[in-house]
GROMACS .gro file of C-alpha atoms in nm:
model
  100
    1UNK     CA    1   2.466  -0.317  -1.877
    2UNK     CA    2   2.593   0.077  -1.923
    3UNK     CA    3   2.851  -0.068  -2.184
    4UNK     CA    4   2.576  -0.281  -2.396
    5UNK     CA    5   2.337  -0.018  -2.365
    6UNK     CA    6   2.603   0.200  -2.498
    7UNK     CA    7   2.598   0.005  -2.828
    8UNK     CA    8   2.190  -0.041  -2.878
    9UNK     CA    9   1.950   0.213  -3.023
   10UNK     CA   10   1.721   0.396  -2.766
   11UNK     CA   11   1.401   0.330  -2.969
   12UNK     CA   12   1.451  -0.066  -3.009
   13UNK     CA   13   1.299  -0.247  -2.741
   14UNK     CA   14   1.591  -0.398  -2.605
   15UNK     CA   15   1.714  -0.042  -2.594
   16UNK     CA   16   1.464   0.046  -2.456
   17UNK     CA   17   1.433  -0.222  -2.165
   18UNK     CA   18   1.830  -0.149  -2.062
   19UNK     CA   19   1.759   0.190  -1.998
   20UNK     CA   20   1.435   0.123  -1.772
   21UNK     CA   21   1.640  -0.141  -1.610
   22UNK     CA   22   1.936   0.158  -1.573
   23UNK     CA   23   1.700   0.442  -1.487
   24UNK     CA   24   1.544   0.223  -1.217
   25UNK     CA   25   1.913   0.069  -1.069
   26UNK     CA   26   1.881   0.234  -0.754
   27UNK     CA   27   1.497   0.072  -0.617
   28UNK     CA   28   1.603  -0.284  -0.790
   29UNK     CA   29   1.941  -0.288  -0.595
   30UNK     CA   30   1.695  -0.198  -0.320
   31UNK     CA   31   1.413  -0.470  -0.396
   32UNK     CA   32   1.684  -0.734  -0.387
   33UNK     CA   33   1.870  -0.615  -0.141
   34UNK     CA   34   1.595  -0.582   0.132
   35UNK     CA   35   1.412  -0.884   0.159
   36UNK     CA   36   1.125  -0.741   0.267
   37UNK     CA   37   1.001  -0.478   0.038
   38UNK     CA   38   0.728  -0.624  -0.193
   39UNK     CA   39   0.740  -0.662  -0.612
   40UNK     CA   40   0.422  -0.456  -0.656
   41UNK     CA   41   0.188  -0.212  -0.428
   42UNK     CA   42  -0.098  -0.475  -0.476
   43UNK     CA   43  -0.149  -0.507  -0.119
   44UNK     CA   44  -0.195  -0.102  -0.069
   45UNK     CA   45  -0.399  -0.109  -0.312
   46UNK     CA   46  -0.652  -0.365  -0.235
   47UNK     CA   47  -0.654  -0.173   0.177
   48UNK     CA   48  -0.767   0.115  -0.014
   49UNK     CA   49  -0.988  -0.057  -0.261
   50UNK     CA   50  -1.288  -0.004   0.021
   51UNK     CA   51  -1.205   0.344   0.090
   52UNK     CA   52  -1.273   0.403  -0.261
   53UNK     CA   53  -1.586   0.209  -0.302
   54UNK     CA   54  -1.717   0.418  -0.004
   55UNK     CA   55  -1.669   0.733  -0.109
   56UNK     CA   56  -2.038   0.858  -0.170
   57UNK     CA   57  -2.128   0.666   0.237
   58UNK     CA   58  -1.852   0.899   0.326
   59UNK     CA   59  -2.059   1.184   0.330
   60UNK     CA   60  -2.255   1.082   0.601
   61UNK     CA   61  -2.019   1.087   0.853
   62UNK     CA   62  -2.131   1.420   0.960
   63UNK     CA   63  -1.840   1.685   1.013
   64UNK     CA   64  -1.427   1.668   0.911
   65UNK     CA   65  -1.394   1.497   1.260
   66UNK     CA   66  -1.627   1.235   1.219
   67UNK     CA   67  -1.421   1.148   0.892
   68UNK     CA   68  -1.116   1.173   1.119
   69UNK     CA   69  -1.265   0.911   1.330
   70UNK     CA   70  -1.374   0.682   1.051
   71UNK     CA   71  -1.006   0.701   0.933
   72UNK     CA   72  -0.884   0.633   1.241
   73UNK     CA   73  -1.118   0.297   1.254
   74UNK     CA   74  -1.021   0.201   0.934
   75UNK     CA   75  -0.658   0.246   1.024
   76UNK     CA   76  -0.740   0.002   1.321
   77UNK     CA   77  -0.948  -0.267   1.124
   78UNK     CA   78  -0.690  -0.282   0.888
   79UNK     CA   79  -0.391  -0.303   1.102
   80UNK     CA   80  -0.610  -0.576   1.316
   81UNK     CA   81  -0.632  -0.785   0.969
   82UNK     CA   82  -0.282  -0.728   0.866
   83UNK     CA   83  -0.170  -0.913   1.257
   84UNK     CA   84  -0.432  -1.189   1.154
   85UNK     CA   85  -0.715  -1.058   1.432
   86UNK     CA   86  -1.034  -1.077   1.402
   87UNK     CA   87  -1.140  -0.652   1.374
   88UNK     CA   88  -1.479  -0.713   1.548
   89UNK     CA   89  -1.372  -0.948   1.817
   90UNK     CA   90  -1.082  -0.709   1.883
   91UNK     CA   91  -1.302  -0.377   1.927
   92UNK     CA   92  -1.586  -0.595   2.113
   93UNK     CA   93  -1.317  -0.694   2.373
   94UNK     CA   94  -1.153  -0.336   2.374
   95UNK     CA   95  -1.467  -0.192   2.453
   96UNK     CA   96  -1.610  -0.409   2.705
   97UNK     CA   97  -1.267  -0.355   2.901
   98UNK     CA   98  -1.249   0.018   2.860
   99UNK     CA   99  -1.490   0.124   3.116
  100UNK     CA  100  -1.343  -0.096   3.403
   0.00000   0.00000   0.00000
Protein backbone atom coordinates (compact mmCIF):
# COMPACT_ATOMS: atom_id res chain seq x y z
CA UNK A 1 0.00 0.00 0.00
CA UNK A 2 3.02 2.72 0.97
CA UNK A 3 4.52 1.84 -2.56
CA UNK A 4 1.06 2.40 -4.63
CA UNK A 5 0.25 5.25 -2.63
CA UNK A 6 3.61 6.47 -3.52
CA UNK A 7 2.57 6.64 -7.21
CA UNK A 8 -1.24 8.22 -6.81
CA UNK A 9 -2.13 11.87 -6.38
CA UNK A 10 -3.21 12.94 -2.79
CA UNK A 11 -6.35 14.77 -4.03
CA UNK A 12 -7.84 11.73 -6.20
CA UNK A 13 -10.00 9.65 -4.26
CA UNK A 14 -8.16 6.62 -4.46
CA UNK A 15 -5.36 8.77 -3.16
CA UNK A 16 -7.10 9.79 -0.95
CA UNK A 17 -8.62 6.43 0.50
CA UNK A 18 -4.78 4.84 0.71
CA UNK A 19 -3.75 7.40 2.90
CA UNK A 20 -6.88 7.10 5.39
CA UNK A 21 -6.33 3.44 5.15
CA UNK A 22 -2.29 4.31 6.01
CA UNK A 23 -2.97 7.04 8.56
CA UNK A 24 -5.36 4.66 10.37
CA UNK A 25 -2.85 1.23 10.06
CA UNK A 26 -2.28 1.05 13.58
CA UNK A 27 -6.40 0.73 15.04
CA UNK A 28 -7.22 -1.57 11.75
CA UNK A 29 -4.26 -3.97 12.57
CA UNK A 30 -5.93 -3.62 15.96
CA UNK A 31 -9.73 -4.17 14.85
CA UNK A 32 -8.63 -7.33 13.12
CA UNK A 33 -6.38 -8.42 15.30
CA UNK A 34 -8.60 -8.39 18.50
CA UNK A 35 -11.65 -10.07 17.90
CA UNK A 36 -13.46 -8.33 20.18
CA UNK A 37 -13.31 -4.67 19.62
CA UNK A 38 -16.44 -3.51 17.68
CA UNK A 39 -16.58 -1.78 13.85
CA UNK A 40 -18.37 1.33 15.16
CA UNK A 41 -19.20 3.03 18.76
CA UNK A 42 -22.98 2.44 17.94
CA UNK A 43 -23.53 0.64 21.03
CA UNK A 44 -21.97 3.66 23.32
CA UNK A 45 -23.82 5.67 21.69
CA UNK A 46 -27.26 4.38 21.89
CA UNK A 47 -26.29 3.80 26.30
CA UNK A 48 -25.91 7.41 26.16
CA UNK A 49 -28.72 8.24 23.83
CA UNK A 50 -31.04 8.49 27.27
CA UNK A 51 -28.62 10.47 29.15
CA UNK A 52 -28.99 12.93 26.52
CA UNK A 53 -32.67 12.95 26.13
CA UNK A 54 -32.76 13.61 29.93
CA UNK A 55 -30.84 16.33 30.25
CA UNK A 56 -33.46 19.11 31.18
CA UNK A 57 -35.12 16.00 34.12
CA UNK A 58 -31.57 16.20 35.20
CA UNK A 59 -31.99 19.21 36.97
CA UNK A 60 -34.17 17.90 39.38
CA UNK A 61 -32.03 15.71 41.00
CA UNK A 62 -31.39 18.18 43.64
CA UNK A 63 -27.55 18.74 44.49
CA UNK A 64 -24.04 17.41 42.50
CA UNK A 65 -24.52 14.24 44.71
CA UNK A 66 -27.83 13.40 43.82
CA UNK A 67 -26.50 13.51 40.09
CA UNK A 68 -23.67 11.31 41.41
CA UNK A 69 -26.21 8.88 42.49
CA UNK A 70 -28.32 8.97 39.36
CA UNK A 71 -25.03 8.18 37.48
CA UNK A 72 -24.24 5.63 39.56
CA UNK A 73 -27.91 3.97 38.83
CA UNK A 74 -27.58 4.42 35.39
CA UNK A 75 -24.17 2.81 35.46
CA UNK A 76 -26.02 -0.19 37.20
CA UNK A 77 -29.17 -0.40 34.86
CA UNK A 78 -27.02 -0.41 32.09
CA UNK A 79 -24.47 -2.87 33.11
CA UNK A 80 -27.68 -5.10 34.35
CA UNK A 81 -28.93 -4.89 30.50
CA UNK A 82 -25.61 -5.39 28.97
CA UNK A 83 -25.47 -9.21 31.29
CA UNK A 84 -29.11 -9.72 29.88
CA UNK A 85 -30.91 -8.93 33.56
CA UNK A 86 -33.80 -7.60 34.02
CA UNK A 87 -32.68 -3.78 35.87
CA UNK A 88 -35.91 -3.71 37.97
CA UNK A 89 -36.06 -7.28 39.03
CA UNK A 90 -32.37 -6.98 39.89
CA UNK A 91 -32.68 -3.76 42.25
CA UNK A 92 -36.19 -5.17 43.65
CA UNK A 93 -34.27 -8.33 44.80
CA UNK A 94 -31.11 -6.28 45.93
CA UNK A 95 -33.15 -4.28 48.02
CA UNK A 96 -35.41 -6.60 49.65
CA UNK A 97 -32.12 -8.57 50.71
CA UNK A 98 -30.16 -5.59 51.91
CA UNK A 99 -31.72 -5.06 55.19
CA UNK A 100 -31.45 -8.77 56.36
Amino acid sequence: MVEKNGTLSKKSRPGEAFSYVLNQWDALCYYSDDGLAEADNNTAERALRAVCLGKKNYMFFGSDHGGERGALLYGLIGTCRLNGIDPEAYLRHILSVLPE
